[in-house]
Short mmCIF file of C-alpha atoms in Angstrom, two decimals:
data_model
loop_
_atom_site.label_atom_id
_atom_site.label_comp_id
_atom_site.label_asym_id
_atom_site.label_seq_id
_atom_site.Cartn_x
_atom_site.Cartn_y
_atom_site.Cartn_z
CA MET Z 29 -29.08 31.86 -44.44
CA THR Z 30 -27.91 28.58 -46.17
CA ARG Z 31 -24.59 28.94 -44.24
CA LYS Z 32 -26.66 29.23 -40.99
CA PHE Z 33 -28.79 26.21 -41.79
CA VAL Z 34 -25.69 23.96 -42.71
CA ILE Z 35 -23.95 25.07 -39.39
CA ILE Z 36 -27.18 24.36 -37.44
CA VAL Z 37 -27.65 21.01 -39.02
CA LEU Z 38 -23.93 20.01 -38.33
CA GLY Z 39 -24.32 21.16 -34.73
CA ALA Z 40 -27.56 19.00 -34.57
CA ALA Z 41 -25.67 16.03 -35.70
CA LEU Z 42 -22.97 16.69 -33.16
CA ALA Z 43 -25.70 16.93 -30.38
CA VAL Z 44 -27.24 13.76 -31.51
CA PHE Z 45 -24.00 11.83 -31.58
CA ALA Z 46 -22.76 13.38 -28.23
CA GLY Z 47 -26.14 12.43 -26.60
CA LEU Z 48 -26.09 8.91 -28.00
CA ASP Z 49 -22.63 8.63 -26.67
CA PHE Z 50 -23.62 9.79 -23.20
CA TYR Z 51 -26.72 7.68 -23.08
CA ARG Z 52 -24.66 4.49 -24.00
CA SER Z 53 -22.16 5.32 -21.40
CA ARG Z 54 -24.78 5.87 -18.72
CA HIS Z 55 -26.70 2.83 -19.51
CA LEU Z 56 -24.01 0.39 -20.37
CA ARG Z 57 -25.06 -3.01 -18.80
CA GLU Z 58 -22.42 -4.74 -16.78
CA PRO Z 59 -22.77 -8.51 -16.22
CA VAL Z 60 -21.91 -10.47 -13.08
CA VAL Z 61 -22.13 -14.31 -13.14
CA ALA Z 62 -23.11 -15.05 -9.60
CA GLY Z 63 -20.64 -17.77 -8.65
CA PRO Z 64 -21.40 -21.06 -6.72
CA GLY Z 65 -20.63 -19.58 -3.48
CA VAL Z 66 -23.54 -16.84 -3.90
CA ALA Z 67 -26.47 -18.14 -1.83
CA ARG Z 68 -28.62 -15.31 -2.78
CA VAL Z 69 -28.73 -11.65 -4.27
CA LYS Z 70 -30.58 -8.88 -2.59
CA THR Z 71 -30.59 -5.05 -3.41
CA LEU Z 72 -29.73 -2.19 -1.14
CA GLY Z 73 -33.54 -1.10 -1.37
CA ASP Z 74 -34.30 -4.19 0.55
CA TYR Z 75 -32.68 -2.68 3.59
CA PHE Z 76 -34.04 0.74 3.25
CA SER Z 77 -37.15 1.31 1.14
CA LYS Z 78 -36.30 4.95 0.14
CA VAL Z 79 -33.36 3.74 -2.15
CA LYS Z 80 -35.54 0.91 -3.74
CA GLY Z 81 -36.00 1.43 -7.43
CA THR Z 82 -33.44 4.38 -7.50
CA VAL Z 83 -30.18 4.48 -9.47
CA ASN Z 84 -28.22 3.54 -6.27
CA ASP Z 85 -30.47 0.36 -5.56
CA CYS Z 86 -27.38 -1.69 -6.23
CA ASN Z 87 -27.05 -5.61 -6.10
CA VAL Z 88 -25.70 -7.18 -2.77
CA TYR Z 89 -24.24 -10.51 -3.42
CA ILE Z 90 -24.48 -12.75 -0.32
CA LEU Z 91 -22.16 -15.77 0.05
CA GLU Z 92 -22.78 -18.11 2.84
CA GLY Z 93 -20.64 -20.93 4.33
CA ALA Z 94 -22.03 -24.22 5.62
CA GLN Z 95 -20.59 -23.43 8.96
CA PRO Z 96 -22.01 -20.46 10.92
CA GLY Z 97 -19.77 -17.55 11.86
CA GLY Z 98 -19.35 -13.87 11.42
CA ALA Z 99 -20.31 -11.58 8.75
CA VAL Z 100 -18.21 -9.10 6.61
CA LEU Z 101 -19.33 -6.51 4.04
CA VAL Z 102 -17.06 -5.54 0.96
CA LEU Z 103 -17.67 -2.49 -0.82
CA GLY Z 104 -16.41 -2.09 -4.30
CA GLY Z 105 -17.01 1.14 -6.22
CA THR Z 106 -17.47 3.61 -3.37
CA HIS Z 107 -15.38 5.85 -5.89
CA PRO Z 108 -16.00 4.01 -9.33
CA GLU Z 109 -13.06 5.89 -10.90
CA GLU Z 110 -11.00 3.52 -8.79
CA PRO Z 111 -11.54 0.53 -11.16
CA ALA Z 112 -9.52 -2.20 -9.18
CA THR Z 113 -12.21 -2.00 -6.32
CA ARG Z 114 -14.82 -2.96 -8.59
CA LEU Z 115 -12.84 -5.75 -10.42
CA VAL Z 116 -12.04 -7.18 -6.91
CA SER Z 117 -15.75 -7.12 -5.99
CA TRP Z 118 -16.55 -8.91 -9.39
CA ILE Z 119 -13.81 -11.64 -8.45
CA LEU Z 120 -15.48 -12.19 -4.99
CA ALA Z 121 -18.97 -12.53 -6.32
CA GLU Z 122 -18.04 -14.68 -9.44
CA ASN Z 123 -15.39 -16.86 -7.73
CA GLY Z 124 -15.59 -16.76 -3.89
CA ILE Z 125 -16.69 -19.79 -1.91
CA LEU Z 126 -17.32 -19.46 1.78
CA GLU Z 127 -16.53 -22.39 4.34
CA GLN Z 128 -17.65 -20.38 7.30
CA GLY Z 129 -19.76 -17.24 7.89
CA ARG Z 130 -21.46 -14.70 5.49
CA LEU Z 131 -19.72 -12.48 3.13
CA PHE Z 132 -21.75 -9.52 1.54
CA VAL Z 133 -20.25 -8.15 -1.73
CA VAL Z 134 -21.26 -4.82 -3.38
CA CYS Z 135 -19.78 -4.07 -6.75
CA SER Z 136 -21.28 -0.58 -7.31
CA ALA Z 137 -21.61 0.95 -3.87
CA ASN Z 138 -22.18 4.19 -5.49
CA ARG Z 139 -24.07 3.11 -8.74
CA SER Z 140 -24.93 6.65 -9.74
CA ALA Z 141 -21.09 7.77 -9.73
CA SER Z 142 -20.51 4.77 -12.08
CA THR Z 143 -22.71 6.47 -14.69
CA VAL Z 144 -20.80 9.68 -15.22
CA THR Z 145 -17.11 10.69 -15.70
CA ARG Z 146 -15.16 13.65 -14.42
CA PRO Z 147 -16.43 16.88 -16.17
CA SER Z 148 -13.48 18.31 -18.07
CA GLY Z 149 -11.38 15.46 -17.04
CA ALA Z 150 -11.06 13.95 -20.61
CA TYR Z 151 -11.55 10.45 -19.08
CA PRO Z 152 -12.57 7.42 -21.31
CA ASP Z 153 -16.40 6.47 -20.78
CA SER Z 154 -15.41 2.81 -20.42
CA PHE Z 155 -12.55 0.35 -20.15
CA SER Z 156 -12.26 -3.29 -20.95
CA ILE Z 157 -10.39 -6.15 -19.40
CA PRO Z 158 -9.10 -8.78 -21.76
CA THR Z 159 -10.43 -12.26 -21.19
CA THR Z 160 -10.01 -15.62 -23.12
CA TRP Z 161 -13.68 -15.14 -24.14
CA GLY Z 162 -13.28 -11.79 -25.74
CA GLY Z 163 -13.06 -9.24 -22.87
CA GLN Z 164 -15.61 -7.36 -20.47
CA THR Z 165 -16.33 -3.85 -20.60
CA PHE Z 166 -17.10 -1.61 -17.51
CA ARG Z 167 -18.25 1.85 -17.12
CA MET Z 168 -15.45 4.30 -16.06
CA GLY Z 169 -17.21 6.34 -13.51
CA ASP Z 170 -16.21 9.18 -11.31
CA ARG Z 171 -15.64 10.08 -7.62
CA TRP Z 172 -19.11 11.72 -7.16
CA SER Z 173 -22.58 10.84 -7.60
CA ASN Z 174 -23.84 11.92 -11.12
CA PRO Z 175 -25.14 15.50 -11.02
CA LEU Z 176 -28.05 14.22 -13.04
CA ASP Z 177 -29.35 12.09 -10.10
CA GLN Z 178 -28.32 14.71 -7.24
CA TRP Z 179 -28.54 18.28 -8.05
CA PRO Z 180 -27.91 21.27 -7.04
CA ASP Z 181 -24.81 21.23 -4.84
CA PRO Z 182 -24.79 23.53 -1.87
CA GLU Z 183 -22.41 26.23 -1.49
CA VAL Z 184 -20.91 24.40 1.36
CA TYR Z 185 -21.57 20.70 2.32
CA ILE Z 186 -22.45 20.26 5.85
CA HIS Z 187 -21.90 16.87 7.13
CA TYR Z 188 -24.53 15.02 9.03
CA PRO Z 189 -24.87 14.65 11.94
CA THR Z 190 -21.69 16.58 13.16
CA GLY Z 191 -22.33 19.69 11.27
CA GLN Z 192 -18.71 19.77 9.75
CA ASN Z 193 -18.37 22.02 6.79
CA LEU Z 194 -16.70 20.22 3.65
CA ALA Z 195 -16.27 20.99 0.11
CA TYR Z 196 -19.50 21.43 -1.87
CA MET Z 197 -19.07 18.55 -4.27
CA ASP Z 198 -18.58 16.08 -1.31
CA GLY Z 199 -22.23 16.11 -0.71
CA ARG Z 200 -22.15 13.68 -3.68
CA ASN Z 201 -19.16 11.68 -2.24
CA LEU Z 202 -20.16 8.50 -0.77
CA ASN Z 203 -17.00 8.43 1.46
CA ARG Z 204 -18.03 11.86 2.96
CA THR Z 205 -21.75 11.09 3.54
CA TRP Z 206 -21.45 8.30 6.25
CA PRO Z 207 -23.59 7.57 8.40
CA GLY Z 208 -26.19 9.08 6.11
CA ARG Z 209 -29.72 10.09 6.92
CA PRO Z 210 -33.05 8.81 5.97
CA GLY Z 211 -34.36 12.15 4.68
CA GLY Z 212 -31.31 13.32 3.03
CA THR Z 213 -29.92 13.50 -0.52
CA LEU Z 214 -29.47 10.42 -2.73
CA THR Z 215 -25.96 9.88 -1.48
CA GLU Z 216 -26.83 10.23 2.18
CA LYS Z 217 -29.87 7.90 1.81
CA THR Z 218 -27.34 5.43 0.11
CA THR Z 219 -24.94 5.35 3.08
CA HIS Z 220 -28.14 5.18 5.53
CA ALA Z 221 -29.20 2.21 3.64
CA PHE Z 222 -25.65 0.66 4.17
CA MET Z 223 -25.91 1.47 7.72
CA GLU Z 224 -29.22 -0.29 7.95
CA LEU Z 225 -27.66 -3.34 6.09
CA ILE Z 226 -24.79 -3.36 8.66
CA ARG Z 227 -27.21 -3.21 11.62
CA THR Z 228 -29.68 -5.88 10.18
CA GLU Z 229 -27.15 -8.33 8.97
CA LYS Z 230 -25.13 -7.87 12.20
CA ILE Z 231 -21.93 -7.22 10.14
CA ASP Z 232 -18.64 -7.63 12.05
CA PHE Z 233 -16.54 -5.24 9.75
CA VAL Z 234 -16.73 -3.52 6.69
CA ILE Z 235 -13.89 -3.65 4.00
CA ASP Z 236 -14.07 -0.46 1.97
CA LEU Z 237 -12.03 -0.64 -1.31
CA HIS Z 238 -10.18 2.41 -2.66
CA GLU Z 239 -7.34 3.52 -4.96
CA ALA Z 240 -5.26 6.77 -4.46
CA GLU Z 241 -3.08 9.06 -6.41
CA LEU Z 242 0.57 8.86 -5.78
CA GLN Z 243 0.68 12.53 -4.51
CA TYR Z 244 -1.80 11.56 -1.91
CA PRO Z 245 -0.22 10.71 1.53
CA VAL Z 246 -2.83 8.13 2.20
CA ILE Z 247 -1.75 5.37 -0.20
CA SER Z 248 -0.68 1.57 -0.04
CA THR Z 249 -2.23 1.46 3.33
CA ILE Z 250 -5.16 0.19 5.54
CA VAL Z 251 -7.03 2.92 7.36
CA ALA Z 252 -8.55 1.57 10.38
CA HIS Z 253 -11.17 2.64 12.99
CA PRO Z 254 -9.68 2.32 16.48
CA LYS Z 255 -11.96 -0.82 17.01
CA GLY Z 256 -9.93 -2.41 14.01
CA GLN Z 257 -6.52 -1.23 14.52
CA ASP Z 258 -5.12 -4.51 15.97
CA LEU Z 259 -6.29 -6.42 12.97
CA ALA Z 260 -5.23 -3.82 10.40
CA ALA Z 261 -1.62 -3.66 12.21
CA MET Z 262 -1.38 -7.51 12.00
CA ALA Z 263 -2.64 -7.61 8.46
CA SER Z 264 0.01 -5.00 7.47
CA MET Z 265 2.91 -6.93 9.20
CA VAL Z 266 2.09 -10.24 7.46
CA LEU Z 267 1.66 -8.81 4.14
CA SER Z 268 4.70 -6.66 4.31
CA GLY Z 269 6.58 -9.62 5.29
CA GLU Z 270 5.18 -11.93 2.80
CA GLU Z 271 3.70 -10.41 -0.29
CA PHE Z 272 4.04 -6.34 -0.64
CA LYS Z 273 4.63 -3.41 1.45
CA ILE Z 274 1.42 -1.97 2.99
CA GLY Z 275 1.07 0.41 5.95
CA VAL Z 276 -1.45 1.07 8.46
CA GLU Z 277 -3.11 4.37 9.51
CA SER Z 278 -5.60 5.40 12.25
CA SER Z 279 -8.84 6.99 11.12
CA PRO Z 280 -8.75 10.70 12.13
CA GLU Z 281 -11.42 11.99 14.45
CA ALA Z 282 -11.32 15.34 12.98
CA LEU Z 283 -12.30 14.47 9.48
CA ARG Z 284 -15.95 13.47 9.32
CA GLY Z 285 -18.12 11.47 6.77
CA LEU Z 286 -15.65 8.75 5.92
CA SER Z 287 -16.46 5.13 6.27
CA HIS Z 288 -13.51 4.14 8.35
CA ARG Z 289 -14.74 6.78 10.98
CA GLU Z 290 -18.51 6.81 11.03
CA ILE Z 291 -19.39 3.19 10.53
CA GLY Z 292 -17.32 2.31 13.75
CA ASP Z 293 -18.91 5.23 15.63
CA HIS Z 294 -22.47 4.52 14.70
CA SER Z 295 -22.61 0.58 14.78
CA ASP Z 296 -21.20 -2.29 16.43
CA ALA Z 297 -19.02 -2.79 13.30
CA PHE Z 298 -15.88 -1.14 12.28
CA THR Z 299 -14.18 -0.37 8.83
CA LEU Z 300 -10.99 -1.12 7.27
CA LEU Z 301 -10.27 1.04 4.17
CA PHE Z 302 -7.65 -0.32 1.90
CA GLU Z 303 -5.84 2.03 -0.51
CA ALA Z 304 -3.79 1.06 -3.67
CA PRO Z 305 -1.87 3.16 -6.06
CA GLU Z 306 -3.59 4.48 -9.13
CA PRO Z 307 -1.51 6.97 -11.39
CA PHE Z 308 -4.36 7.82 -13.45
CA LEU Z 309 -5.73 9.92 -10.63
CA ASP Z 310 -2.47 12.05 -10.23
CA ALA Z 311 -3.00 15.62 -11.11
CA THR Z 312 0.34 15.65 -13.03
CA ARG Z 313 -0.54 12.82 -15.35
CA GLY Z 314 -0.36 12.83 -19.27
CA ARG Z 315 -2.98 11.81 -21.38
CA THR Z 316 -5.96 10.33 -19.57
CA ASP Z 317 -6.96 7.27 -21.46
CA ALA Z 318 -8.00 3.52 -20.85
CA LYS Z 319 -4.39 2.46 -21.31
CA LEU Z 320 -3.17 4.82 -18.33
CA LEU Z 321 -6.09 3.44 -16.27
CA LEU Z 322 -5.19 -0.30 -16.94
CA GLU Z 323 -1.38 -0.09 -17.44
CA GLY Z 324 -0.71 2.63 -14.71
CA LYS Z 325 2.44 4.01 -16.54
CA ASP Z 326 3.02 7.77 -16.89
CA ASP Z 327 6.18 9.66 -17.55
CA PHE Z 328 4.89 12.71 -15.98
CA VAL Z 329 4.13 11.01 -12.76
CA VAL Z 330 7.50 9.27 -12.88
CA ARG Z 331 9.05 12.78 -13.23
CA ALA Z 332 7.05 14.01 -10.16
CA GLY Z 333 8.63 11.06 -8.32
CA LYS Z 334 12.24 12.10 -9.30
CA ARG Z 335 11.55 15.46 -7.77
CA GLY Z 336 10.31 14.08 -4.41
CA LEU Z 337 6.62 14.78 -5.05
CA LEU Z 338 5.24 11.46 -4.42
CA PHE Z 339 4.11 9.22 -1.35
CA GLU Z 340 4.66 6.02 -3.21
CA THR Z 341 7.39 4.81 -5.72
CA ILE Z 342 6.74 4.38 -9.36
CA ASP Z 343 9.22 3.44 -12.17
CA LYS Z 344 8.75 2.52 -15.95
CA ASN Z 345 6.52 -0.29 -14.91
CA GLY Z 346 3.92 1.80 -13.34
CA TRP Z 347 1.14 0.25 -11.28
CA PRO Z 348 -0.79 -2.08 -13.64
CA ILE Z 349 -4.35 -3.03 -12.88
CA ASP Z 350 -3.50 -6.66 -12.11
CA VAL Z 351 -0.90 -5.57 -9.33
CA ARG Z 352 -3.61 -3.14 -7.85
CA VAL Z 353 -6.46 -5.99 -7.96
CA GLY Z 354 -3.88 -8.56 -6.37
CA ARG Z 355 -2.87 -6.14 -3.52
CA HIS Z 356 -6.62 -5.91 -2.57
CA THR Z 357 -7.67 -9.52 -2.99
CA SER Z 358 -4.51 -10.52 -0.91
CA THR Z 359 -5.31 -7.97 1.69
CA ILE Z 360 -8.87 -9.15 2.02
CA LEU Z 361 -7.78 -12.84 2.32
CA THR Z 362 -5.29 -11.95 4.96
CA VAL Z 363 -7.66 -9.75 6.97
CA LEU Z 364 -10.33 -12.39 7.02
CA ASP Z 365 -7.57 -15.41 8.00
CA LEU Z 366 -6.39 -13.12 10.95
CA TRP Z 367 -9.87 -12.35 12.03
CA THR Z 368 -11.01 -15.91 11.91
CA LEU Z 369 -7.85 -16.71 13.90
CA ASP Z 370 -8.87 -14.29 16.74
CA HIS Z 371 -12.67 -14.96 16.45
CA PRO Z 372 -13.16 -18.65 15.69
CA ASP Z 373 -16.81 -18.41 16.41
CA ARG Z 374 -17.43 -15.43 14.32
CA GLY Z 375 -14.99 -16.54 11.59
CA VAL Z 376 -15.23 -15.87 7.84
CA ILE Z 377 -13.25 -18.43 5.77
CA LEU Z 378 -13.17 -17.61 1.94
CA LYS Z 379 -11.72 -19.81 -0.66
CA ASN Z 380 -11.26 -19.92 -4.42
CA VAL Z 381 -10.21 -16.26 -4.57
CA PRO Z 382 -6.71 -15.53 -6.09
CA ARG Z 383 -4.11 -13.91 -4.22
CA TYR Z 384 -1.40 -11.30 -5.38
CA ALA Z 385 0.88 -13.35 -7.38
CA GLU Z 386 -1.73 -15.44 -8.94
CA VAL Z 387 -3.56 -12.41 -10.31
CA ILE Z 388 -0.33 -10.89 -11.56
CA GLU Z 389 0.62 -14.32 -13.23
CA LYS Z 390 -2.80 -15.00 -14.90
CA GLY Z 391 -4.17 -11.39 -15.29
CA THR Z 392 -7.49 -10.06 -13.68
CA GLY Z 393 -9.56 -11.19 -16.75
CA ALA Z 394 -8.66 -14.90 -15.95
CA PHE Z 395 -11.03 -14.68 -13.03
CA LEU Z 396 -13.98 -12.90 -14.70
CA LYS Z 397 -16.94 -15.15 -16.13
CA ASP Z 398 -18.20 -15.30 -19.50
CA PRO Z 399 -22.04 -14.45 -19.13
CA ALA Z 400 -22.61 -15.99 -22.74
CA SER Z 401 -21.85 -19.43 -21.38
CA ALA Z 402 -23.60 -18.85 -17.99
CA GLU Z 403 -27.14 -19.96 -16.95
CA SER Z 404 -29.30 -16.97 -17.33
CA LYS Z 405 -30.60 -17.22 -13.71
CA THR Z 406 -26.90 -16.50 -12.48
CA ILE Z 407 -26.50 -13.32 -14.58
CA HIS Z 408 -27.07 -9.83 -12.52
CA TYR Z 409 -26.32 -6.50 -14.10
CA GLU Z 410 -24.73 -3.64 -12.20
CA MET B 22 -38.01 21.35 -6.94
CA ILE B 23 -38.20 25.21 -7.00
CA VAL B 24 -34.43 25.48 -7.90
CA THR B 25 -34.63 22.87 -10.63
CA ILE B 26 -37.49 24.76 -12.16
CA LEU B 27 -35.50 27.96 -12.04
CA TYR B 28 -32.43 26.18 -13.45
CA TYR B 29 -34.23 25.11 -16.45
CA LEU B 30 -35.83 28.34 -16.86
CA LEU B 31 -32.41 29.98 -16.73
CA VAL B 32 -31.08 27.26 -19.28
CA ALA B 33 -34.08 28.10 -21.63
CA PHE B 34 -33.22 31.86 -21.31
CA VAL B 35 -29.56 31.41 -22.12
CA ALA B 36 -30.50 28.98 -25.16
CA PHE B 37 -32.83 31.67 -26.23
CA LEU B 38 -30.34 34.37 -26.10
CA VAL B 39 -27.62 32.12 -27.95
CA ILE B 40 -30.21 31.34 -30.81
CA ARG B 41 -30.99 34.94 -31.12
CA ASN B 42 -27.32 35.79 -31.37
CA LEU B 43 -26.86 32.92 -33.97
CA LEU B 44 -29.49 34.23 -36.14
CA LYS B 45 -28.14 37.92 -35.96
CA SER B 46 -24.55 36.89 -36.54
CA ARG B 47 -22.83 37.51 -39.95
CA GLU B 48 -19.48 35.58 -39.06
CA TRP B 49 -19.49 31.86 -39.73
CA GLN B 50 -16.94 31.33 -36.91
CA GLU B 51 -19.35 32.92 -34.28
CA GLU B 52 -22.12 30.78 -35.81
CA ALA B 53 -20.14 27.73 -35.41
CA LEU B 54 -19.43 28.79 -31.77
CA TYR B 55 -22.90 29.45 -31.02
CA VAL B 56 -24.01 26.30 -32.28
CA VAL B 57 -21.31 24.24 -30.31
CA PHE B 58 -22.40 26.19 -27.13
CA LEU B 59 -25.97 25.50 -27.66
CA ILE B 60 -25.37 21.70 -27.67
CA PRO B 61 -25.29 21.15 -23.88
CA LEU B 62 -28.04 23.53 -23.11
CA LEU B 63 -30.34 21.63 -25.53
CA LEU B 64 -29.28 18.17 -24.12
CA ARG B 65 -30.24 19.66 -20.63
CA LEU B 66 -33.54 21.03 -21.75
CA LEU B 67 -34.37 17.92 -23.54
CA ARG B 68 -33.53 16.19 -20.10
CA LEU B 69 -31.49 13.64 -22.04
CA LYS B 70 -29.67 11.50 -19.33
#
């Protein structure tokens, strides 16, 4: 009996420490220091009341230029396990200054998914970006909404409104639930709220930031709705000629629920979805830790490349986070420049955001602001 | 809501079975295994998010 008691006490201690670890991970506070370009901060619930006060009532940072123009929405954290996407939105909210138009920036499009990691994936629960002021820590996150927030999963997820059958867990995937529905699941309500934002704020186009495994064919590319294909093709040509190779792909009609298809079909706006390479997501990766997440170096993925199994190149230098962040900032800036050139009345001119070469030279952390030295009214938590 | 209630009832039932087996067991390896298996069930029952 004494032995049983000792084992139960050890088990209880394990449960307490595991519980505390999960709690800390889920509730880790991530400060955003709203930069001088942020005119106001709303939340997603301001556009659809059923999201108000829920875990997905994320912040919407609104940057406004002195000159009237168009409106663009940037979504970071659709899949929070793709960290470059959230870091780019941080850089925009903390540094961006608009000369014309309005820019809506979301750092945690699926906030629920940022509070959990992949079950059995052995993910780290957080990662830190080094800065001159000591570094900033972010939640790791997953691809799908936290099952604690949306449960149970159906046997088969049926997309609304098309009725297409998709994998059961994609009912919690923010990029399979567009355009959403007001009476649906948390994830469907979230995409419905974004659709309301797009309609209310007369958004011209949406930029949905992503990262992809190298074994996935849709990588290092811009996926565009037919309404945005000219813009995506021009951006691809300019970037491939001047900074780095990036392709362009057409949004398939047969696969439903994705931002690049449904936003264009259900509103006046269209979506451009950017993909950058993230070896951390590859199935053949080695140890799944924060080092791999940030350095993007993995011998097993390199070996897969030597056997012709990848859709993007990789060498011993890997795909570091600064390269992935820089690809996204440069692609955003190029797309906005080209859009403004073509639509001067609906232009969006964004300044003070680093391009590819500058992010690689200085590091992502150089563009994150220290909350300890910021005014408290400028600090918002994700 | 009904599915959630059924889920918690199921978790409680499985936790009860594991605790019963733990108390009956004579092998320390089995006891350790039961305790480790019990952890996620208890975290769920306590609704620790």
